[in-house]
Short mmCIF file of C-alpha atoms in Angstrom, two decimals:
data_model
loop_
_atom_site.label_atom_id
_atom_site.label_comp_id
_atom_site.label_asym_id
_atom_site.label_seq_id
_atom_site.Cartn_x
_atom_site.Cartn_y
_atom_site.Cartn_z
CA UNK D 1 56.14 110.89 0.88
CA UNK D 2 55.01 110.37 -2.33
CA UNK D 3 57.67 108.57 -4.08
CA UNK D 4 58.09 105.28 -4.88
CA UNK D 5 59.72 103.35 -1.31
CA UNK D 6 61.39 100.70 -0.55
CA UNK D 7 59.62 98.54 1.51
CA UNK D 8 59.81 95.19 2.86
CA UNK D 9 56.30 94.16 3.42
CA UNK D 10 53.10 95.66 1.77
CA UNK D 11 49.37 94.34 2.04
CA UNK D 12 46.76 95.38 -0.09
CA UNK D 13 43.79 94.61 2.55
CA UNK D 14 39.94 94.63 1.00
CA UNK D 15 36.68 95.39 3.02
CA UNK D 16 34.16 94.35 0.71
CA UNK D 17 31.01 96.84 0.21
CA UNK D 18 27.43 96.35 -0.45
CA UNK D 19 25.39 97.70 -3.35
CA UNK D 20 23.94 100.24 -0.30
CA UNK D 21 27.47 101.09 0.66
CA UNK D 22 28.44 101.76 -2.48
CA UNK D 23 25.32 104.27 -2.83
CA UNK D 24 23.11 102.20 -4.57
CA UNK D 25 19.51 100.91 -3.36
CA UNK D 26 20.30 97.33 -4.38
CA UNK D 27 21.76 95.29 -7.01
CA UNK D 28 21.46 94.84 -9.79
CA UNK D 29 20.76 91.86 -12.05
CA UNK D 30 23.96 90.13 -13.60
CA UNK D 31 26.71 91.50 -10.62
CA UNK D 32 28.58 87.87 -10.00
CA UNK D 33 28.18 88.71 -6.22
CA UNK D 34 26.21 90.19 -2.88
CA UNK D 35 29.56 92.56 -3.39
CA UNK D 36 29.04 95.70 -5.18
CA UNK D 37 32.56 97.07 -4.56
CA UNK D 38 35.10 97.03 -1.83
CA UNK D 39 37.01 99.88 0.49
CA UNK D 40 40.98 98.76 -0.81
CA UNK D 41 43.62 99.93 1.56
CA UNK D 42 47.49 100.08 1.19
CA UNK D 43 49.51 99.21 3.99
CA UNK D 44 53.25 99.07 5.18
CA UNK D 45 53.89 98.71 8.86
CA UNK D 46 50.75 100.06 10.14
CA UNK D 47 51.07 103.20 7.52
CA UNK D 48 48.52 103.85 5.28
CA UNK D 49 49.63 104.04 1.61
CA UNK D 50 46.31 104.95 -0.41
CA UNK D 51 43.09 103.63 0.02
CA UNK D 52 39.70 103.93 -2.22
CA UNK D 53 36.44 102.68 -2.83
CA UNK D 54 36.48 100.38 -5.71
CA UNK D 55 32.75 99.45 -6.78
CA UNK D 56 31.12 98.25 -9.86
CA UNK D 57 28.78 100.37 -11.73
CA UNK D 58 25.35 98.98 -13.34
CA UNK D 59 26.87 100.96 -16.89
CA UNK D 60 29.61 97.87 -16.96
CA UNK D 61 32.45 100.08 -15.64
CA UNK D 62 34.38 100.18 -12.41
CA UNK D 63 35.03 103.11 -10.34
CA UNK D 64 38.14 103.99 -8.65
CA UNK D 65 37.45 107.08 -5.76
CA UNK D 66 40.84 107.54 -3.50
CA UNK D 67 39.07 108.55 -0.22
CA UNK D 68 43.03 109.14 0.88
CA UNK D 69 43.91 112.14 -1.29
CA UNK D 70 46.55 111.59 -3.72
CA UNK D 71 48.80 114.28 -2.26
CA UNK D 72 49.11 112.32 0.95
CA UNK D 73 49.31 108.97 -0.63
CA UNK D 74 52.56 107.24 -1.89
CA UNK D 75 53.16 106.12 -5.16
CA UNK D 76 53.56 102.62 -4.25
CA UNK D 77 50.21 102.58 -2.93
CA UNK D 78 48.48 104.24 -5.36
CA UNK D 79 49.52 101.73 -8.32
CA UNK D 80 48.87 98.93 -6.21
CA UNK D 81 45.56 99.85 -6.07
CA UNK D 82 45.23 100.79 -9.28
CA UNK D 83 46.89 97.78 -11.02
CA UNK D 84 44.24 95.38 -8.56
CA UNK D 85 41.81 97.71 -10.70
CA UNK D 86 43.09 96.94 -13.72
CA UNK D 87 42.85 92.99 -12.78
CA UNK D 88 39.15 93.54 -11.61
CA UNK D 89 38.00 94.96 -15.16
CA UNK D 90 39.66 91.87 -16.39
CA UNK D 91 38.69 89.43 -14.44
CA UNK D 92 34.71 90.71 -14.25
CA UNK D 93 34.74 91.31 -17.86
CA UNK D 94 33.90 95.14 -17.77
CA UNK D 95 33.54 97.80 -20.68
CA UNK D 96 36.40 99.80 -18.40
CA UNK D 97 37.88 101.13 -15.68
CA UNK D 98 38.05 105.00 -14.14
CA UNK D 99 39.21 107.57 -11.53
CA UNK D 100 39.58 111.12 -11.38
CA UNK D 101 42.72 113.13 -10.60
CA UNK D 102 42.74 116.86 -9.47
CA UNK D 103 44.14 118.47 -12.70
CA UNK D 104 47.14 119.87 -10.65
CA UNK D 105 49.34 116.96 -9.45
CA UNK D 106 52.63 116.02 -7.97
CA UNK D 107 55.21 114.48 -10.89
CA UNK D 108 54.84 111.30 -9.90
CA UNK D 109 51.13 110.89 -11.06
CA UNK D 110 50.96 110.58 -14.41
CA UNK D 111 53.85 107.79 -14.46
CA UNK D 112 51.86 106.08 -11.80
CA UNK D 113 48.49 106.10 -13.39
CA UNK D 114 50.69 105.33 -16.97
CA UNK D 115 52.49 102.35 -15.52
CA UNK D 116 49.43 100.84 -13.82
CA UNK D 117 47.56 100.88 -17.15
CA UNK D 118 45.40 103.83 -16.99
CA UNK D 119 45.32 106.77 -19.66
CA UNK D 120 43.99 110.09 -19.54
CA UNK D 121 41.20 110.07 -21.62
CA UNK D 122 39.91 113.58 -21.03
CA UNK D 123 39.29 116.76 -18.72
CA UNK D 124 35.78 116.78 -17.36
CA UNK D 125 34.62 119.94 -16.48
CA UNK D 126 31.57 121.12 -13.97
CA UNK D 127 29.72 123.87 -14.99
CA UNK D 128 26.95 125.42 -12.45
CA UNK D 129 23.92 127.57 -12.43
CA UNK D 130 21.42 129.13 -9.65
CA UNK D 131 18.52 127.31 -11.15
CA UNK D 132 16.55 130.21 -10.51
CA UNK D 133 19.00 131.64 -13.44
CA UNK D 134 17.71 130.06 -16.10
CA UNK D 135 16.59 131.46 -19.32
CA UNK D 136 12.91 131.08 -19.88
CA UNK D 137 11.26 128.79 -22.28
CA UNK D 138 11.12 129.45 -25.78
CA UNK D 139 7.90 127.78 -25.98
CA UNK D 140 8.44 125.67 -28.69
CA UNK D 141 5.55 122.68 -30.01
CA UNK D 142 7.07 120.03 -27.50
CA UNK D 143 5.16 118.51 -24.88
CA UNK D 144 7.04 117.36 -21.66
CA UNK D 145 6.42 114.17 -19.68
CA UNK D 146 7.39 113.57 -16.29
CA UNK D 147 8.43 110.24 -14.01
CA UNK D 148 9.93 110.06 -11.21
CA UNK D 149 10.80 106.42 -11.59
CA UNK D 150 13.10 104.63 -14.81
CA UNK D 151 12.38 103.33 -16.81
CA UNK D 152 9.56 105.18 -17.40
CA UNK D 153 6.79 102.82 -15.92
CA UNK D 154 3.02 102.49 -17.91
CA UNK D 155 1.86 105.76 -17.52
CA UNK D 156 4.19 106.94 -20.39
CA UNK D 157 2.71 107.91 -23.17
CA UNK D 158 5.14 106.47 -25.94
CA UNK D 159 6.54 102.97 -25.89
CA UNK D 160 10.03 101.56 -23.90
CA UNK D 161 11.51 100.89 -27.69
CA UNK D 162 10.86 104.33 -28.68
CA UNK D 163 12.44 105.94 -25.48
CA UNK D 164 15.56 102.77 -26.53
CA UNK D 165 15.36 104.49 -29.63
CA UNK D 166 16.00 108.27 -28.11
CA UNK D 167 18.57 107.10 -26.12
CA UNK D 168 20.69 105.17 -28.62
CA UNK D 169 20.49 107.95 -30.84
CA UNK D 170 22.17 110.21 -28.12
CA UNK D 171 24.52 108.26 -27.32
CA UNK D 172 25.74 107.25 -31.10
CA UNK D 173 25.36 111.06 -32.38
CA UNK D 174 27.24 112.28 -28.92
CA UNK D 175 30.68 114.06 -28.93
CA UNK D 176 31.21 112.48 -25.28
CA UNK D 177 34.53 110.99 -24.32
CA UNK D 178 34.78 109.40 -27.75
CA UNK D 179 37.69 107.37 -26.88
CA UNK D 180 36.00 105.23 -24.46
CA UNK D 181 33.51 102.56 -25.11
CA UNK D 182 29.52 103.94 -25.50
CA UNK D 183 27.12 102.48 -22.98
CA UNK D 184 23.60 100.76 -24.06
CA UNK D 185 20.59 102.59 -23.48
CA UNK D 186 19.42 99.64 -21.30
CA UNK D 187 22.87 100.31 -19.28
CA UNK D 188 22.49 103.96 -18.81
CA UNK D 189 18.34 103.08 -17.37
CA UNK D 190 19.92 100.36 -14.94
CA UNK D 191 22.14 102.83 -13.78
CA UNK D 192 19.27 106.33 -13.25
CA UNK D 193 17.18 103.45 -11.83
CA UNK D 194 19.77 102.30 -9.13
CA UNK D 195 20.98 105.37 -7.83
CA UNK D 196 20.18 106.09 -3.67
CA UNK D 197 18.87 109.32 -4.53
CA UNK D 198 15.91 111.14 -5.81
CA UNK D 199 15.96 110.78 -9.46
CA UNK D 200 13.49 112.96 -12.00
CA UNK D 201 13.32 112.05 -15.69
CA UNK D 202 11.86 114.60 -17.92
CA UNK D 203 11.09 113.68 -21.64
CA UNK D 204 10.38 116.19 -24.73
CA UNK D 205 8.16 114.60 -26.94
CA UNK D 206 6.39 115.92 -30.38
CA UNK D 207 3.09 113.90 -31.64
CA UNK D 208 3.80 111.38 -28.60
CA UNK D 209 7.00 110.65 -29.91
CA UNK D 210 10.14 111.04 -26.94
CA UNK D 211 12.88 113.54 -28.72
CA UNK D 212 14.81 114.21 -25.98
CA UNK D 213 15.48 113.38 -22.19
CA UNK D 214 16.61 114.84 -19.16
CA UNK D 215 17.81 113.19 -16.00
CA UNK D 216 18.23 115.35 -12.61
CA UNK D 217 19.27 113.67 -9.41
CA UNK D 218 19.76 115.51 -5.87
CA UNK D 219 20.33 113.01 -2.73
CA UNK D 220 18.55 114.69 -0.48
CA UNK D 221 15.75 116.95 -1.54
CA UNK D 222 15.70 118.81 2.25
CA UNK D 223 19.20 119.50 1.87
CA UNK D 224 20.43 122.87 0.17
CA UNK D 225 22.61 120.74 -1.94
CA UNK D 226 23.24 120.67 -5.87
CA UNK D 227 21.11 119.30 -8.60
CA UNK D 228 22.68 117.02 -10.72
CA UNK D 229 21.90 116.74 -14.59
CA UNK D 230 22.87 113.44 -15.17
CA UNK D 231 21.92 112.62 -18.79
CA UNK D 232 20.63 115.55 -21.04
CA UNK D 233 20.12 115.15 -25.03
CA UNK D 234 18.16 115.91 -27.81
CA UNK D 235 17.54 113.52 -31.18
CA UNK D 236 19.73 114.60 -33.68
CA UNK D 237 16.88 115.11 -36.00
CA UNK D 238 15.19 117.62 -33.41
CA UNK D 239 18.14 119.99 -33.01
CA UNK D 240 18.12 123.84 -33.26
CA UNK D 241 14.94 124.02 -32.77
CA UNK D 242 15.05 125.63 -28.97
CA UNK D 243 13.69 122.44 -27.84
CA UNK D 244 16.82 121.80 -25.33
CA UNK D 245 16.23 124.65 -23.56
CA UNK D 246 12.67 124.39 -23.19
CA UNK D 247 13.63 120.96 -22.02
CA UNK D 248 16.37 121.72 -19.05
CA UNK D 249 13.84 124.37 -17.81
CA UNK D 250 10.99 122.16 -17.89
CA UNK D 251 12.57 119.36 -15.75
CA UNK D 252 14.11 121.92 -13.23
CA UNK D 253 10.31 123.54 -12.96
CA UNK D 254 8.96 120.01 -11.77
CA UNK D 255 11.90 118.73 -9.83
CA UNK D 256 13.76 121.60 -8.14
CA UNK D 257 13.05 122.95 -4.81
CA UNK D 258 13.17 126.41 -3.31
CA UNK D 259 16.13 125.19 -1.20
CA UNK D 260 18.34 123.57 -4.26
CA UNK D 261 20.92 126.24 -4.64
CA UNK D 262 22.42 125.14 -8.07
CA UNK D 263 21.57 123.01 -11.30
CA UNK D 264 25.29 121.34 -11.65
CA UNK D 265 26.50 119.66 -15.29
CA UNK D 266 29.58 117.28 -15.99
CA UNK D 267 30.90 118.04 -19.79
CA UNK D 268 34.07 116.69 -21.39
CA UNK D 269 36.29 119.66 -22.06
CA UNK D 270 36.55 118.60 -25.48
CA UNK D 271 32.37 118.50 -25.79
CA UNK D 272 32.20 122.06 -27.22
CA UNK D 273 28.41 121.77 -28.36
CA UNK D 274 27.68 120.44 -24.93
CA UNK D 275 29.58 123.33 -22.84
CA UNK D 276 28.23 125.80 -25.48
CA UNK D 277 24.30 125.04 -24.53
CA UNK D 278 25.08 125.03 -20.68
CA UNK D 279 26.86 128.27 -21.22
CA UNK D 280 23.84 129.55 -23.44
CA UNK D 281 21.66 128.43 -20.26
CA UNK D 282 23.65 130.87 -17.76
CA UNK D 283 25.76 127.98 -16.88
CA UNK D 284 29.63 129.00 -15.58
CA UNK D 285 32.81 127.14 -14.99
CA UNK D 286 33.16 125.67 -11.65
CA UNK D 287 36.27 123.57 -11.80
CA UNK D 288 37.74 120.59 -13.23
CA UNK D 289 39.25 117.07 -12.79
CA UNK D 290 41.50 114.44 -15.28
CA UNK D 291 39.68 111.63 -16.21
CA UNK D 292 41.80 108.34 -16.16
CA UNK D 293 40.69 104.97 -18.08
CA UNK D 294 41.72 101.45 -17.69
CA UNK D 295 40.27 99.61 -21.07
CA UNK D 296 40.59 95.70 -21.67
CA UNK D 297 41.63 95.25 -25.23
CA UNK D 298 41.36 92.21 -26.39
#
């Protein structure tokens, strides 16, 4: 089923989705349209080729989810949805496009995703912990600061450009999927503030000064569901000093409930300093997934 056919007569048919559909709580400033993304399904004679949610992320990237699994897709499908992601990137002027794969695929994947334009950029693994696991502070001089809205609103006690200034440091000292385009640190804010979920941001700050952040998100804090880290770093100046781990266990303390079941971390499998802390932090393996990229080069 999941070779390339030949076929008379295939539609690519698009639902278009709003910024709540696409799990958002509203747009964004600068999207060119009420649209945040679109459900895109493949079609041949009333069979369903592949279909996925395409949307547009505040970061300047598009995501690709299949929500028909590869496995029972075709190939024709598949790159037809794909290459329409490819001209979306374009055509919106994004920093990239993405999709994950399960790391165990049928042959006819990778010459797929190739021919359509995408590239595997890395293996992103998910590490998890029983939050209750954690290792206890090491009670270092850092203060933490906690908001439960982002950007951090007036109550913070240090200034939006310093927290810029944390954040671009991260992000410019990171080992993170190096081969793909870094985000701004006004990007990666849009994006924490726009999620439709519960999202906690925890800062580590000496003399008032922000050296490092964490990000948690869980959907729905009644639910015995995962919490997500979704951004974690320290300043490069403030490493090694225990300060991470002081940092992860403060922002679980505040934000976790008795019912969330696991603290849950996405690391490139290249990112050894990253797994390496998580791991220190009675973090284990969970599984992993291929990480595909569409980039416009000009």
């Amino acid at each position: 089923m999941a070779r390339f056919q030949d076929i008379c007569c295939v539609e690519l048919k698009r639902e278009l989705l709003s910024a709540a559909e696409c799990g958002w709580h509203s747009a964004w400033p600068g999207i060119t349209s009420s649209a945040c993304g679109a459900r895109v399904t493949v079609v041949s004679s009333g069979n369903i080729l592949a279909e996925a949610v395409v949307q547009q992320v505040p970061d300047g990237t598009l995501s690709v989810l299949f929500s028909k699994s590869l496995a029972e897709s075709t190939a024709q499908g598949v790159d037809c949805i794909l290459r329409d992601a490819r001209e979306a990137v374009r055509n919106l002027r994004l920093r990239y496009g993405y999709v994950f794969s399960p790391p165990e695929t049928d042959d006819w994947v990778q010459p797929c995703f190739e021919s359509a334009g995408f590239h595997a950029v890395e293996f992103i693994q998910e590490f998890r912990c029983a939050w209750t696991a954690l290792h206890e502070t090491t009670n270092t001089a850092a203060t933490f600061w906690h908001s439960s809205s982002v950007p951090p609103q007036t109550t913070r006690p240090f200034s939006q450009a310093a927290f810029n200034d944390l954040l671009e440091n991260i992000i410019r000292q990171s080992a993170d999927l190096p081969r793909l385009p870094a985000p701004t640190a006004v990007q990666l804010q849009a994006m924490w503030s726009l999620f439709d979920a519960n999202v906690h941001v925890t800062v580590a700050m000496f003399d008032r000064q922000p050296v490092g952040v964490a990000v948690l998100s869980q959907s729905d804090l009644t639910a015995d569901e995962s919490v997500i880290v979704e951004y974690f770093g320290i300043h490069s100046g403030f490493r090694r000093r225990g300060i991470g781990c002081d940092l992860l266990r403060a922002a679980t303390a505040s934000f976790c409930r008795k019912n969330s079941a696991w603290l849950t971390s996405f690391v490139a499998a290249e990112n050894f300093a990253a797994q390496s802390f998580f791991k220190a932090q009675q973090f284990e393996l969970h599984s992993a997934q291929q990480l595909w990229a569409t980039q416009l080069i000009e």
